PDB file of C-alpha atoms and ligand atoms in Angstrom:
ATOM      1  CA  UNK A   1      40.029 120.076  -6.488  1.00 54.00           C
ATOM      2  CA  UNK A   2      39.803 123.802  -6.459  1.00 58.00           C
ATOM      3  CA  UNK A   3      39.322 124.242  -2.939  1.00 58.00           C
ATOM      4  CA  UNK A   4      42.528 124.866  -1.564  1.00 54.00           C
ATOM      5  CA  UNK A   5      42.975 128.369  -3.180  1.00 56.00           C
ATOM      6  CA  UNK A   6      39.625 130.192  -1.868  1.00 60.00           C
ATOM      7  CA  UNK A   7      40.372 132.715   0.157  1.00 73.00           C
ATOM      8  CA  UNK A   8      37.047 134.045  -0.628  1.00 81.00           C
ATOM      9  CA  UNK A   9      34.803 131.308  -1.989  1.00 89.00           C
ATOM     10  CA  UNK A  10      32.377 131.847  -5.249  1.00 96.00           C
ATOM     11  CA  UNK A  11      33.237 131.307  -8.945  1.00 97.00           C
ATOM     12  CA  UNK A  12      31.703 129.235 -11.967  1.00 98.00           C
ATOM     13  CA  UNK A  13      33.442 125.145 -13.255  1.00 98.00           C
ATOM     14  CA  UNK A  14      32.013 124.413 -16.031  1.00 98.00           C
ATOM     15  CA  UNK A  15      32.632 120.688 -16.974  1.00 98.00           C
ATOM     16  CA  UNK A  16      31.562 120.114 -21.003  1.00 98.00           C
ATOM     17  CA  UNK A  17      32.158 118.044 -23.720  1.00 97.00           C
ATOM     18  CA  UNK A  18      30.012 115.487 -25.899  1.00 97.00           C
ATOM     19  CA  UNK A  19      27.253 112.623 -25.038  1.00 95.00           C
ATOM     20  CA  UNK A  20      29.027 109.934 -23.026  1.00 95.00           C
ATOM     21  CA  UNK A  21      32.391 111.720 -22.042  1.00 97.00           C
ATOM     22  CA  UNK A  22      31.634 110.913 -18.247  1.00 96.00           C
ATOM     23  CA  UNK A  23      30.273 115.251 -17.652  1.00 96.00           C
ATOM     24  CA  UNK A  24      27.669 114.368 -15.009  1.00 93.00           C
ATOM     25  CA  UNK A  25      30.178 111.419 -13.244  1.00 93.00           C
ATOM     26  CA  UNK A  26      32.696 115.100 -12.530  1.00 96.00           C
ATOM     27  CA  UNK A  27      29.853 116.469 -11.388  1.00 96.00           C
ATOM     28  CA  UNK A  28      28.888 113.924  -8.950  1.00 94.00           C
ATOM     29  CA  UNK A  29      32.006 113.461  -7.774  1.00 94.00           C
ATOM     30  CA  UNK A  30      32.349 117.031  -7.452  1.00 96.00           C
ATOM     31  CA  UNK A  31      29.559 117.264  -5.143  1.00 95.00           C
ATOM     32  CA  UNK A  32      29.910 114.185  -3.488  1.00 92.00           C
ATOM     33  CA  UNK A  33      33.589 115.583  -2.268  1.00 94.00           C
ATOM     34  CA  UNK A  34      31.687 119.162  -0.830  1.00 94.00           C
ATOM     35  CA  UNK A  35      29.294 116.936   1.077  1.00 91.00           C
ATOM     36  CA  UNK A  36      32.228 114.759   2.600  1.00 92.00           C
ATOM     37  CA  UNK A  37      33.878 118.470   3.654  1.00 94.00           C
ATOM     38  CA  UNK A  38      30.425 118.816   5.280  1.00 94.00           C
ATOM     39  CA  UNK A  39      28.911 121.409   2.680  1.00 94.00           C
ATOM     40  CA  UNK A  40      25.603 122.142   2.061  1.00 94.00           C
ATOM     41  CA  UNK A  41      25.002 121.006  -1.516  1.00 94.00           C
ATOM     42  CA  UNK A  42      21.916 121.442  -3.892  1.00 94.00           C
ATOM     43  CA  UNK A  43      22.001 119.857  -7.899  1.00 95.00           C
ATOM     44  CA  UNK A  44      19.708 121.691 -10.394  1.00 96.00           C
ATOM     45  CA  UNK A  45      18.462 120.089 -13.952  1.00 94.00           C
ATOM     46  CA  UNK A  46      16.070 121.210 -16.327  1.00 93.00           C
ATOM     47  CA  UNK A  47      12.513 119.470 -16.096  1.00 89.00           C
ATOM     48  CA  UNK A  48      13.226 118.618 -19.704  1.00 77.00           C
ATOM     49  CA  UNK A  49      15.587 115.777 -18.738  1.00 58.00           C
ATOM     50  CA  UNK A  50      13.580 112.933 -17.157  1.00 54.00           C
ATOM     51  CA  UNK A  51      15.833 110.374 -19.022  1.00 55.00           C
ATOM     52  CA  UNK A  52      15.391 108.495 -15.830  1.00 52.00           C
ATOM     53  CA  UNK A  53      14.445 109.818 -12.416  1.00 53.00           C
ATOM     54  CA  UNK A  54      12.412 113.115 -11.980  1.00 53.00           C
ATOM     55  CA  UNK A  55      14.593 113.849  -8.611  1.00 60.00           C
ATOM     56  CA  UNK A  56      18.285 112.447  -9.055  1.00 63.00           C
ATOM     57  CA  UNK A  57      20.652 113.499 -10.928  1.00 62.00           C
ATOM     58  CA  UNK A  58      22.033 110.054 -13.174  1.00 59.00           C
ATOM     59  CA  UNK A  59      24.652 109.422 -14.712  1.00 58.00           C
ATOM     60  CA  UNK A  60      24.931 106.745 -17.562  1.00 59.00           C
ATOM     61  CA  UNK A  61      26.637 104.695 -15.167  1.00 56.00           C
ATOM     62  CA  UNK A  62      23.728 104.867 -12.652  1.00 51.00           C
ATOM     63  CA  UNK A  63      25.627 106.842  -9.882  1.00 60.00           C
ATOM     64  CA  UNK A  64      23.108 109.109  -8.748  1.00 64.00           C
ATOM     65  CA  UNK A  65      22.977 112.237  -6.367  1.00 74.00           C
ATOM     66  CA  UNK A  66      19.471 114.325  -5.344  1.00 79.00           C
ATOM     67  CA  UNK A  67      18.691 117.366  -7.384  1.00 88.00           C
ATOM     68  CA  UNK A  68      15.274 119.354  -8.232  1.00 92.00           C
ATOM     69  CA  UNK A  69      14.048 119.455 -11.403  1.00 93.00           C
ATOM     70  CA  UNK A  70      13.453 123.248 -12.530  1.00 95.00           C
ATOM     71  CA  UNK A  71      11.394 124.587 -15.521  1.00 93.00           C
ATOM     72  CA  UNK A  72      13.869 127.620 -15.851  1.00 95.00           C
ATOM     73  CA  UNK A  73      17.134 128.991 -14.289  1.00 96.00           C
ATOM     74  CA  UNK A  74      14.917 131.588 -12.745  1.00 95.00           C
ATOM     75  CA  UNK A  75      13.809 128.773 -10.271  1.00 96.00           C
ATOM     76  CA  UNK A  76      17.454 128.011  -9.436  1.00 96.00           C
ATOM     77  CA  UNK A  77      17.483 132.128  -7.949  1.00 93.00           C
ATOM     78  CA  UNK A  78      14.763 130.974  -6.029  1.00 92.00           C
ATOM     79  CA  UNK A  79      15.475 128.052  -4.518  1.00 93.00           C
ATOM     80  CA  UNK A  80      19.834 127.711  -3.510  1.00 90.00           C
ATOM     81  CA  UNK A  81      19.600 129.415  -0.691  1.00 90.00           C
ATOM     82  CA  UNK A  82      21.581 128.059   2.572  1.00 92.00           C
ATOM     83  CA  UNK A  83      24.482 126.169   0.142  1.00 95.00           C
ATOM     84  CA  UNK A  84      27.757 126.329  -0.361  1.00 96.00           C
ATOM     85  CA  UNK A  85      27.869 124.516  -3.754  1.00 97.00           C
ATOM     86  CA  UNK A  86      25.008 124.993  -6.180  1.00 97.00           C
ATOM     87  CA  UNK A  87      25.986 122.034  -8.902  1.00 97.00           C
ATOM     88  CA  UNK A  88      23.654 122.447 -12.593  1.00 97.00           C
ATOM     89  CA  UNK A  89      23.424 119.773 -14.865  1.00 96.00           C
ATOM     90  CA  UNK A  90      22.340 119.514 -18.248  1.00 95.00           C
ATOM     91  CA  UNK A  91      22.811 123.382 -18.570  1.00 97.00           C
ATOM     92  CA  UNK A  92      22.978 123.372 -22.514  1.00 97.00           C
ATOM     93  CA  UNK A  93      18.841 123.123 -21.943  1.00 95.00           C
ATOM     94  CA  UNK A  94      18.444 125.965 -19.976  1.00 96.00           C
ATOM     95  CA  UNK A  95      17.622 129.413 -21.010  1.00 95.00           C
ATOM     96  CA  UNK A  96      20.162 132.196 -21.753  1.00 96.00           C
ATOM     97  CA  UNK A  97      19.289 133.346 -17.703  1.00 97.00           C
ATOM     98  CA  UNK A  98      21.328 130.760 -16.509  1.00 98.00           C
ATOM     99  CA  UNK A  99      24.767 132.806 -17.041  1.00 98.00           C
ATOM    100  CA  UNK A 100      23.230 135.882 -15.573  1.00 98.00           C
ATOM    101  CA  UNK A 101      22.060 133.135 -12.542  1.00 98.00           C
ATOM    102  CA  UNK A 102      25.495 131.418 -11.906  1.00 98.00           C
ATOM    103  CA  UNK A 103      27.410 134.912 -11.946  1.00 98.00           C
ATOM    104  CA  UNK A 104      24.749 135.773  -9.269  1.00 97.00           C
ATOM    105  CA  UNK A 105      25.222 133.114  -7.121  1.00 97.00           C
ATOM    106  CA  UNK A 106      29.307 133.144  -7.484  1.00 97.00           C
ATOM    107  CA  UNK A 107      28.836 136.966  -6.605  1.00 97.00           C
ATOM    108  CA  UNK A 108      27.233 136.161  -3.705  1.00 95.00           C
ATOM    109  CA  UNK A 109      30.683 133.412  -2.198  1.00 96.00           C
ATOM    110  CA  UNK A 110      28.546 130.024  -3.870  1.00 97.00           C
ATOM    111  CA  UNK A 111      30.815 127.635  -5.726  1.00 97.00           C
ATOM    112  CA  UNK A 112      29.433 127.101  -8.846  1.00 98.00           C
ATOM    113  CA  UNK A 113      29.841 123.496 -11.429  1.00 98.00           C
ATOM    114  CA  UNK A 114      28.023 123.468 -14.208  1.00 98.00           C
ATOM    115  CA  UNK A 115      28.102 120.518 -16.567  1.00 98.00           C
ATOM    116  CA  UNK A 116      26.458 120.296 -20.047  1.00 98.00           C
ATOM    117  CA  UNK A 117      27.017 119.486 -23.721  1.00 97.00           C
ATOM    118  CA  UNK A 118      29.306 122.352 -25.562  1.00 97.00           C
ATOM    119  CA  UNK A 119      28.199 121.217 -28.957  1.00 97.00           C
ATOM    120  CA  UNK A 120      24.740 120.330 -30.510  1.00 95.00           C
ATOM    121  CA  UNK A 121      24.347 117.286 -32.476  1.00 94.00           C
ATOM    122  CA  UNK A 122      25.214 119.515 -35.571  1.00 94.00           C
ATOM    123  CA  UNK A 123      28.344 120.613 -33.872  1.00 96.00           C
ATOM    124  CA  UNK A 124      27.473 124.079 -33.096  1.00 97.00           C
ATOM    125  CA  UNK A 125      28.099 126.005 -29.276  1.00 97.00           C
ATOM    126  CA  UNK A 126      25.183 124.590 -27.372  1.00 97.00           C
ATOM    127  CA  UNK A 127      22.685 126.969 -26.068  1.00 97.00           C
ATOM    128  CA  UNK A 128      24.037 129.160 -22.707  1.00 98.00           C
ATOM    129  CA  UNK A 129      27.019 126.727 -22.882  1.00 98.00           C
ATOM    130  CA  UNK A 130      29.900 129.335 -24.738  1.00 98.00           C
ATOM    131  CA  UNK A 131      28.705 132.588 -22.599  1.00 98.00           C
ATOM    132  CA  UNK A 132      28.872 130.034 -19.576  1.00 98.00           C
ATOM    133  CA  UNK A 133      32.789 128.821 -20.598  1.00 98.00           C
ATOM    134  CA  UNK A 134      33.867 132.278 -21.491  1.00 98.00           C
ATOM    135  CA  UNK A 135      32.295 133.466 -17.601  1.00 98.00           C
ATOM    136  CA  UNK A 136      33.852 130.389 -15.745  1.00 98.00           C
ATOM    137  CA  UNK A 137      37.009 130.516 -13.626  1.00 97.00           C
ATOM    138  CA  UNK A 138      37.395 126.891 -13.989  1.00 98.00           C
ATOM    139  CA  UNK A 139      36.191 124.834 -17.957  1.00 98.00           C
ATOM    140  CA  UNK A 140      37.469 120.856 -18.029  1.00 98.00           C
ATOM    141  CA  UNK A 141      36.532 119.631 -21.258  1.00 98.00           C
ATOM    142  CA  UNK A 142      36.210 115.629 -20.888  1.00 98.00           C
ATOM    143  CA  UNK A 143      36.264 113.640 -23.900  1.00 97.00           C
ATOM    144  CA  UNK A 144      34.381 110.420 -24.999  1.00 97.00           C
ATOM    145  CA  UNK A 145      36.299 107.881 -27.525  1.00 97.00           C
ATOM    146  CA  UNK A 146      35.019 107.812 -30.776  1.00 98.00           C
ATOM    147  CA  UNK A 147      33.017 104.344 -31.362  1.00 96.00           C
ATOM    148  CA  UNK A 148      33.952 104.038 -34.912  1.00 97.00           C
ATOM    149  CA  UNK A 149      37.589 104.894 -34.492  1.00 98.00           C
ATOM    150  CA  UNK A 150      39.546 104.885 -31.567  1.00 97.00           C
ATOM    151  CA  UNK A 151      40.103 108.799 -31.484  1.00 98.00           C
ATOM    152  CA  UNK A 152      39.092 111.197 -28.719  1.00 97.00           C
ATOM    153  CA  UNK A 153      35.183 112.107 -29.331  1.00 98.00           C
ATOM    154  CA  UNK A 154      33.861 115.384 -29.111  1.00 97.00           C
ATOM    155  CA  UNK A 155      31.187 115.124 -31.011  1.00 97.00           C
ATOM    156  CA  UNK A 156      27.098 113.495 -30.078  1.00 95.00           C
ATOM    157  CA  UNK A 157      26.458 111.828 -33.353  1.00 94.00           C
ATOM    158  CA  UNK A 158      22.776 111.340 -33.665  1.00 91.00           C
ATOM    159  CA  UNK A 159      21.814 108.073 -35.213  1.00 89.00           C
ATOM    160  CA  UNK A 160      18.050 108.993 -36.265  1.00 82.00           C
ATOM    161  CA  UNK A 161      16.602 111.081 -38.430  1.00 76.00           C
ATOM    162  CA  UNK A 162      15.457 114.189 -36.482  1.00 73.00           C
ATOM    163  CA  UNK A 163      15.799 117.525 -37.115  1.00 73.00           C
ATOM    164  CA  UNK A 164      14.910 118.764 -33.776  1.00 76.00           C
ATOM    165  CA  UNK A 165      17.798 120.363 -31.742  1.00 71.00           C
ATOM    166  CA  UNK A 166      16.655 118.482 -28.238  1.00 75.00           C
ATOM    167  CA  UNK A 167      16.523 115.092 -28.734  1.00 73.00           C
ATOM    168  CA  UNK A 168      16.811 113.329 -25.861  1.00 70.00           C
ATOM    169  CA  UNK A 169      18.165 110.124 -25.914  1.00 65.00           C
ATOM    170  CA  UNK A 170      20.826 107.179 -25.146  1.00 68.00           C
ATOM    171  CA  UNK A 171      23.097 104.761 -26.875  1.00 70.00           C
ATOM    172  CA  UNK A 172      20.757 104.000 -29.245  1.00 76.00           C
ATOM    173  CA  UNK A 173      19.918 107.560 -30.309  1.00 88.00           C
ATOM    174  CA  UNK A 174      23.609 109.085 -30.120  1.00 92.00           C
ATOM    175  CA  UNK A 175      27.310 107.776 -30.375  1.00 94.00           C
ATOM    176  CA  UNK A 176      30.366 109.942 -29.491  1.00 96.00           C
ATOM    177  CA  UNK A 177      32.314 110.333 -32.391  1.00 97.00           C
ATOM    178  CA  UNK A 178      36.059 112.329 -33.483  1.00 98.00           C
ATOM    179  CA  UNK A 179      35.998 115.363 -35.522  1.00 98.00           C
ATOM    180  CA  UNK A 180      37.300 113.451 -38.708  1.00 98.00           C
ATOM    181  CA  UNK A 181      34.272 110.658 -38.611  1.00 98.00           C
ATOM    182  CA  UNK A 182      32.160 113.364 -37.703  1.00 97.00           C
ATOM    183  CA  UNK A 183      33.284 115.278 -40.957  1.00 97.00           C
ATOM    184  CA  UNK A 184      33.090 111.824 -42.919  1.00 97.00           C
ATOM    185  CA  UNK A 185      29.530 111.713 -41.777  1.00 95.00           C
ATOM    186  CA  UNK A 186      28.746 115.311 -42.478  1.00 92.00           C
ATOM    187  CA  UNK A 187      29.830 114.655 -45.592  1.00 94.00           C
ATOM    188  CA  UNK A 188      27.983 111.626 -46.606  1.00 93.00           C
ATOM    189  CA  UNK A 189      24.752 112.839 -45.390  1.00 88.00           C
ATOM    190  CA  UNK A 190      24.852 115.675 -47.478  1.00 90.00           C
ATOM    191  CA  UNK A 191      25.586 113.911 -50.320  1.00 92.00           C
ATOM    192  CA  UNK A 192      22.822 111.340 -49.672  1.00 90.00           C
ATOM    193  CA  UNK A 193      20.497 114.640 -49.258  1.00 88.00           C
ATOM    194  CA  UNK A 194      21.992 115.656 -52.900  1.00 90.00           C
ATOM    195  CA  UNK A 195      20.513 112.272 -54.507  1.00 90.00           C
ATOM    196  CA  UNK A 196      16.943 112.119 -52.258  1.00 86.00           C
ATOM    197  CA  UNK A 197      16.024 115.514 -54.037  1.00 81.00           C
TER     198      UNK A 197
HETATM  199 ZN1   ZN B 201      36.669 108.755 -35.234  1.00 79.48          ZN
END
């Protein structure tokens, strides 16, 4: 997609936007395009995400590419050497290295696609995600549509009570929702808060 203009290859994608907006599916077929131009590929994701497979990366529709789990973007430093295309999932779980570790690797003539959640379930800038966006050559923000009304989603609505900022989960845990449900809901829970104390 962004091939055709590097002269000089190395810079950052970032592909971001809320829980089911299809984030890792652009990755994958991000990658699975710089493997079919014969590029040596390598996918990244933080240990924390073993949703379901320790070694692929998986989408929520099941399409699934190799990657090594890391326990920090340190590791990722370490370990892309010999590729072209250094693909990171997930990166809203990562430390604050991980910028400092993708403008490394784009210095160095690696392509770069990140993917990860801009927004917590609170809908605050996620993590690395913002200094990651504002580094980027390249930021596609893909959208989910909201379950409750039709709108485009941009927002992971978290359907349990948890007040922990990683909670990892699926459809039964999070719905995408639009910014006006999202302030609806915002709303309501603070007023149920109001009448619990
Ligand atoms: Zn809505």
């Amino acid at each position: 997609m962004y091939l055709e203009s590097a002269n000089k290859p190395g810079w950052i994608e970032v592909i971001c936007g809320s829980m089911f907006s299809g984030k890792t599916e652009e990755l994958i077929r991000r990658m699975r395009r710089a493997v079919f131009a014969n590029q040596r590929v390598e996918i990244f994701k933080p240990q924390i995400d073993v949703r379901y497979s320790v070694d692929e990366v998986v989408s929520h529709n099941s399409n699934s590419i190799p990657s090594t789990p890391v326990d920090s973007s340190a590791q990722i430093s370490l370990l892309a050497t010999e590729v072209d295309v250094v693909g990171i999932d997930e990166a809203q779980f990562f430390d604050e290295g991980i910028v400092e570790v993708c403008m490394d690797l784009a210095n160095r003539g690696i392509r770069v696609i990140v993917a990860g959640l801009d927004m917590d379930y609170l809908g605050k800038p996620f993590g690395p995600m913002p200094a990651l966006m504002a580094r980027a050559e390249h930021v596609d923000k893909v959208h989910a549509i909201c379950v409750r009304c039709g709108n485009i989603a941009q927002h992971s609505h978290r359907l349990t009570q948890n007040d922990n900022l990683v909670v990892l989960g699926e459809k039964d845990t999070y719905e995408p929702i639009c910014r006006h449900c999202f302030n609806r809901l915002r709303a309501e829970e603070e007023v149920a808060a109001a009448a619990a104390e």
